[in-house]
GROMACS .gro file of N, CA and C in nm:
model
  267
    1GLN      N    1   0.084  -0.119   0.000
    1GLN     CA    2   0.000   0.000   0.000
    1GLN      C    3   0.088   0.124   0.000
    2ARG      N    4   0.063   0.210  -0.095
    2ARG     CA    5   0.141   0.333  -0.105
    2ARG      C    6   0.054   0.450  -0.061
    3ASP      N    7   0.090   0.508   0.051
    3ASP     CA    8   0.011   0.619   0.105
    3ASP      C    9   0.106   0.733   0.139
    4TYR      N   10   0.087   0.845   0.077
    4TYR     CA   11   0.175   0.959   0.098
    4TYR      C   12   0.095   1.080   0.146
    5PRO      N   13   0.054   1.079   0.272
    5PRO     CA   14  -0.030   1.188   0.321
    5PRO      C   15   0.041   1.323   0.325
    6LYS      N   16   0.174   1.322   0.320
    6LYS     CA   17   0.247   1.449   0.328
    6LYS      C   18   0.269   1.511   0.191
    7GLU      N   19   0.234   1.443   0.085
    7GLU     CA   20   0.258   1.495  -0.049
    7GLU      C   21   0.136   1.569  -0.102
    8VAL      N   22   0.163   1.685  -0.161
    8VAL     CA   23   0.059   1.762  -0.229
    8VAL      C   24   0.107   1.777  -0.373
    9ILE      N   25   0.034   1.715  -0.465
    9ILE     CA   26   0.076   1.717  -0.605
    9ILE      C   27   0.002   1.828  -0.680
   10VAL      N   28   0.079   1.917  -0.740
   10VAL     CA   29   0.022   2.026  -0.819
   10VAL      C   30   0.055   2.000  -0.966
   11ALA      N   31  -0.048   1.976  -1.044
   11ALA     CA   32  -0.030   1.955  -1.187
   11ALA      C   33  -0.051   2.088  -1.259
   12VAL      N   34   0.037   2.117  -1.354
   12VAL     CA   35   0.027   2.239  -1.434
   12VAL      C   36   0.011   2.196  -1.579
   13ALA      N   37  -0.103   2.229  -1.638
   13ALA     CA   38  -0.132   2.190  -1.776
   13ALA      C   39  -0.062   2.285  -1.874
   14ALA      N   40  -0.056   2.243  -1.998
   14ALA     CA   41   0.010   2.322  -2.101
   14ALA      C   42  -0.054   2.460  -2.117
   15ASP      N   43  -0.186   2.468  -2.092
   15ASP     CA   44  -0.255   2.596  -2.107
   15ASP      C   45  -0.257   2.678  -1.978
   16GLY      N   46  -0.182   2.633  -1.877
   16GLY     CA   47  -0.169   2.710  -1.754
   16GLY      C   48  -0.273   2.679  -1.648
   17ARG      N   49  -0.360   2.580  -1.672
   17ARG     CA   50  -0.457   2.541  -1.568
   17ARG      C   51  -0.386   2.461  -1.461
   18TYR      N   52  -0.443   2.464  -1.340
   18TYR     CA   53  -0.382   2.395  -1.226
   18TYR      C   54  -0.478   2.292  -1.168
   19ALA      N   55  -0.419   2.188  -1.108
   19ALA     CA   56  -0.496   2.091  -1.029
   19ALA      C   57  -0.411   2.058  -0.907
   20VAL      N   58  -0.475   2.055  -0.791
   20VAL     CA   59  -0.406   2.019  -0.667
   20VAL      C   60  -0.465   1.886  -0.621
   21ASN      N   61  -0.379   1.785  -0.613
   21ASN     CA   62  -0.425   1.649  -0.581
   21ASN      C   63  -0.542   1.607  -0.670
   22LYS      N   64  -0.531   1.633  -0.796
   22LYS     CA   65  -0.626   1.597  -0.902
   22LYS      C   66  -0.756   1.677  -0.900
   23ALA      N   67  -0.767   1.774  -0.811
   23ALA     CA   68  -0.886   1.860  -0.808
   23ALA      C   69  -0.853   1.992  -0.877
   24GLY      N   70  -0.932   2.025  -0.978
   24GLY     CA   71  -0.909   2.149  -1.052
   24GLY      C   72  -0.916   2.272  -0.963
   25VAL      N   73  -0.833   2.370  -0.994
   25VAL     CA   74  -0.832   2.496  -0.920
   25VAL      C   75  -0.900   2.602  -1.004
   26GLU      N   76  -0.999   2.670  -0.945
   26GLU     CA   77  -1.066   2.778  -1.015
   26GLU      C   78  -0.976   2.901  -1.011
   27GLY      N   79  -0.935   2.948  -1.126
   27GLY     CA   80  -0.848   3.064  -1.132
   27GLY      C   81  -0.703   3.024  -1.150
   28LYS      N   82  -0.624   3.120  -1.193
   28LYS     CA   83  -0.483   3.094  -1.221
   28LYS      C   84  -0.391   3.182  -1.137
   29GLY      N   85  -0.448   3.256  -1.043
   29GLY     CA   86  -0.367   3.347  -0.963
   29GLY      C   87  -0.304   3.280  -0.842
   30VAL      N   88  -0.206   3.350  -0.785
   30VAL     CA   89  -0.135   3.299  -0.668
   30VAL      C   90  -0.232   3.273  -0.553
   31ASP      N   91  -0.327   3.364  -0.531
   31ASP     CA   92  -0.419   3.348  -0.419
   31ASP      C   93  -0.504   3.221  -0.430
   32ALA      N   94  -0.553   3.192  -0.550
   32ALA     CA   95  -0.636   3.073  -0.570
   32ALA      C   96  -0.555   2.946  -0.545
   33ILE      N   97  -0.433   2.943  -0.592
   33ILE     CA   98  -0.349   2.826  -0.574
   33ILE      C   99  -0.308   2.813  -0.427
   34ALA      N  100  -0.277   2.925  -0.363
   34ALA     CA  101  -0.240   2.923  -0.221
   34ALA      C  102  -0.353   2.866  -0.137
   35GLN      N  103  -0.475   2.905  -0.166
   35GLN     CA  104  -0.590   2.855  -0.091
   35GLN      C  105  -0.605   2.704  -0.109
   36ALA      N  106  -0.591   2.658  -0.234
   36ALA     CA  107  -0.602   2.515  -0.262
   36ALA      C  108  -0.490   2.436  -0.194
   37LEU      N  109  -0.370   2.492  -0.193
   37LEU     CA  110  -0.257   2.426  -0.128
   37LEU      C  111  -0.279   2.416   0.022
   38GLN      N  112  -0.328   2.523   0.080
   38GLN     CA  113  -0.349   2.524   0.225
   38GLN      C  114  -0.451   2.418   0.265
   39GLN      N  115  -0.556   2.404   0.186
   39GLN     CA  116  -0.659   2.304   0.216
   39GLN      C  117  -0.606   2.162   0.196
   40ALA      N  118  -0.519   2.143   0.098
   40ALA     CA  119  -0.470   2.009   0.066
   40ALA      C  120  -0.355   1.963   0.155
   41ALA      N  121  -0.285   2.058   0.215
   41ALA     CA  122  -0.166   2.025   0.295
   41ALA      C  123  -0.205   1.980   0.435
   42LYS      N  124  -0.251   1.857   0.445
   42LYS     CA  125  -0.298   1.803   0.573
   42LYS      C  126  -0.187   1.794   0.677
   43ALA      N  127  -0.063   1.781   0.632
   43ALA     CA  128   0.049   1.769   0.726
   43ALA      C  129   0.107   1.906   0.760
   44GLY      N  130   0.040   2.012   0.719
   44GLY     CA  131   0.088   2.147   0.750
   44GLY      C  132   0.222   2.175   0.686
   45SER      N  133   0.310   2.242   0.759
   45SER     CA  134   0.439   2.282   0.703
   45SER      C  135   0.529   2.162   0.673
   46GLY      N  136   0.492   2.043   0.721
   46GLY     CA  137   0.568   1.923   0.690
   46GLY      C  138   0.534   1.865   0.555
   47SER      N  139   0.435   1.921   0.489
   47SER     CA  140   0.393   1.872   0.357
   47SER      C  141   0.499   1.904   0.252
   48VAL      N  142   0.506   1.816   0.154
   48VAL     CA  143   0.597   1.835   0.041
   48VAL      C  144   0.512   1.865  -0.083
   49VAL      N  145   0.542   1.976  -0.149
   49VAL     CA  146   0.471   2.013  -0.271
   49VAL      C  147   0.548   1.954  -0.389
   50ILE      N  148   0.478   1.875  -0.469
   50ILE     CA  149   0.538   1.816  -0.588
   50ILE      C  150   0.475   1.883  -0.709
   51ILE      N  151   0.557   1.953  -0.786
   51ILE     CA  152   0.507   2.022  -0.905
   51ILE      C  153   0.529   1.932  -1.026
   52SER      N  154   0.420   1.899  -1.091
   52SER     CA  155   0.424   1.816  -1.211
   52SER      C  156   0.372   1.901  -1.327
   53ALA      N  157   0.464   1.964  -1.398
   53ALA     CA  158   0.426   2.057  -1.504
   53ALA      C  159   0.442   1.995  -1.641
   54ASP      N  160   0.345   2.019  -1.727
   54ASP     CA  161   0.354   1.979  -1.867
   54ASP      C  162   0.475   2.050  -1.928
   55ALA      N  163   0.543   1.984  -2.018
   55ALA     CA  164   0.662   2.043  -2.082
   55ALA      C  165   0.629   2.172  -2.155
   56MET      N  166   0.504   2.189  -2.197
   56MET     CA  167   0.464   2.309  -2.270
   56MET      C  168   0.401   2.416  -2.180
   57ALA      N  169   0.395   2.390  -2.049
   57ALA     CA  170   0.337   2.487  -1.956
   57ALA      C  171   0.426   2.611  -1.950
   58PRO      N  172   0.365   2.728  -1.938
   58PRO     CA  173   0.446   2.850  -1.927
   58PRO      C  174   0.531   2.848  -1.801
   59HIS      N  175   0.652   2.896  -1.813
   59HIS     CA  176   0.745   2.904  -1.698
   59HIS      C  177   0.679   2.979  -1.582
   60GLN      N  178   0.607   3.085  -1.612
   60GLN     CA  179   0.543   3.165  -1.508
   60GLN      C  180   0.443   3.082  -1.426
   61SER      N  181   0.381   2.983  -1.487
   61SER     CA  182   0.287   2.899  -1.415
   61SER      C  183   0.355   2.824  -1.301
   62VAL      N  184   0.476   2.778  -1.325
   62VAL     CA  185   0.551   2.706  -1.222
   62VAL      C  186   0.594   2.804  -1.113
   63ILE      N  187   0.638   2.922  -1.151
   63ILE     CA  188   0.677   3.024  -1.054
   63ILE      C  189   0.557   3.061  -0.966
   64THR      N  190   0.440   3.067  -1.025
   64THR     CA  191   0.318   3.100  -0.950
   64THR      C  192   0.292   2.996  -0.842
   65VAL      N  193   0.309   2.868  -0.875
   65VAL     CA  194   0.290   2.761  -0.776
   65VAL      C  195   0.392   2.777  -0.664
   66MET      N  196   0.515   2.806  -0.698
   66MET     CA  197   0.620   2.821  -0.597
   66MET      C  198   0.589   2.938  -0.504
   67GLU      N  199   0.541   3.047  -0.557
   67GLU     CA  200   0.506   3.164  -0.476
   67GLU      C  201   0.387   3.133  -0.387
   68ALA      N  202   0.288   3.063  -0.440
   68ALA     CA  203   0.170   3.026  -0.360
   68ALA      C  204   0.212   2.937  -0.243
   69ALA      N  205   0.300   2.842  -0.268
   69ALA     CA  206   0.347   2.753  -0.162
   69ALA      C  207   0.420   2.833  -0.055
   70ARG      N  208   0.503   2.925  -0.097
   70ARG     CA  209   0.578   3.008  -0.002
   70ARG      C  210   0.482   3.088   0.087
   71ARG      N  211   0.378   3.143   0.027
   71ARG     CA  212   0.282   3.225   0.102
   71ARG      C  213   0.213   3.148   0.214
   72VAL      N  214   0.190   3.019   0.193
   72VAL     CA  215   0.120   2.940   0.296
   72VAL      C  216   0.217   2.858   0.381
   73GLY      N  217   0.347   2.887   0.370
   73GLY     CA  218   0.445   2.825   0.456
   73GLY      C  219   0.491   2.687   0.415
   74LEU      N  220   0.467   2.650   0.289
   74LEU     CA  221   0.513   2.520   0.239
   74LEU      C  222   0.646   2.541   0.168
   75THR      N  223   0.754   2.505   0.234
   75THR     CA  224   0.887   2.535   0.180
   75THR      C  225   0.954   2.416   0.114
   76GLN      N  226   0.898   2.297   0.133
   76GLN     CA  227   0.956   2.179   0.070
   76GLN      C  228   0.890   2.157  -0.066
   77ILE      N  229   0.964   2.186  -0.171
   77ILE     CA  230   0.910   2.179  -0.306
   77ILE      C  231   1.003   2.092  -0.391
   78THR      N  232   0.944   2.004  -0.468
   78THR     CA  233   1.022   1.922  -0.559
   78THR      C  234   0.946   1.914  -0.692
   79PHE      N  235   1.010   1.857  -0.791
   79PHE     CA  236   0.950   1.847  -0.923
   79PHE      C  237   0.940   1.702  -0.966
   80ALA      N  238   0.825   1.666  -1.022
   80ALA     CA  239   0.807   1.532  -1.077
   80ALA      C  240   0.857   1.534  -1.221
   81THR      N  241   0.915   1.425  -1.261
   81THR     CA  242   0.961   1.415  -1.400
   81THR      C  243   0.876   1.311  -1.471
   82GLN      N  244   0.861   1.331  -1.599
   82GLN     CA  245   0.784   1.239  -1.681
   82GLN      C  246   0.871   1.196  -1.797
   83SER      N  247   0.864   1.068  -1.830
   83SER     CA  248   0.934   1.022  -1.948
   83SER      C  249   0.853   1.064  -2.069
   84ALA      N  250   0.915   1.067  -2.184
   84ALA     CA  251   0.844   1.106  -2.306
   84ALA      C  252   0.726   1.013  -2.334
   85ALA      N  253   0.740   0.886  -2.298
   85ALA     CA  254   0.634   0.789  -2.322
   85ALA      C  255   0.512   0.816  -2.236
   86SER      N  256   0.532   0.854  -2.110
   86SER     CA  257   0.418   0.874  -2.021
   86SER      C  258   0.359   1.014  -2.031
   87ALA      N  259   0.434   1.106  -2.090
   87ALA     CA  260   0.385   1.243  -2.097
   87ALA      C  261   0.263   1.256  -2.186
   88GLY      N  262   0.245   1.166  -2.281
   88GLY     CA  263   0.132   1.174  -2.372
   88GLY      C  264   0.003   1.119  -2.316
   89ARG      N  265   0.006   1.060  -2.198
   89ARG     CA  266  -0.114   1.000  -2.139
   89ARG      C  267  -0.207   1.101  -2.082
   0.00000   0.00000   0.00000
């Protein structure tokens, strides 16, 4: 059984849309993402934010996620990588 309660996965689509733990985020601003992160981070400041961005996502979209995480005190941030084969799924 794989259970990662401390992980908060933020997906960034090519068109700049966001999803936090597979739930779509209304809006693309820092405040909207920060609110979603705060609700999803059940482990509080011990949570790890994993940014999984589409290769075609705007650079600013990733920076926005990082800023939102910083605002709510989530300082542990890492990036998920995708192989070319799985990126098309």
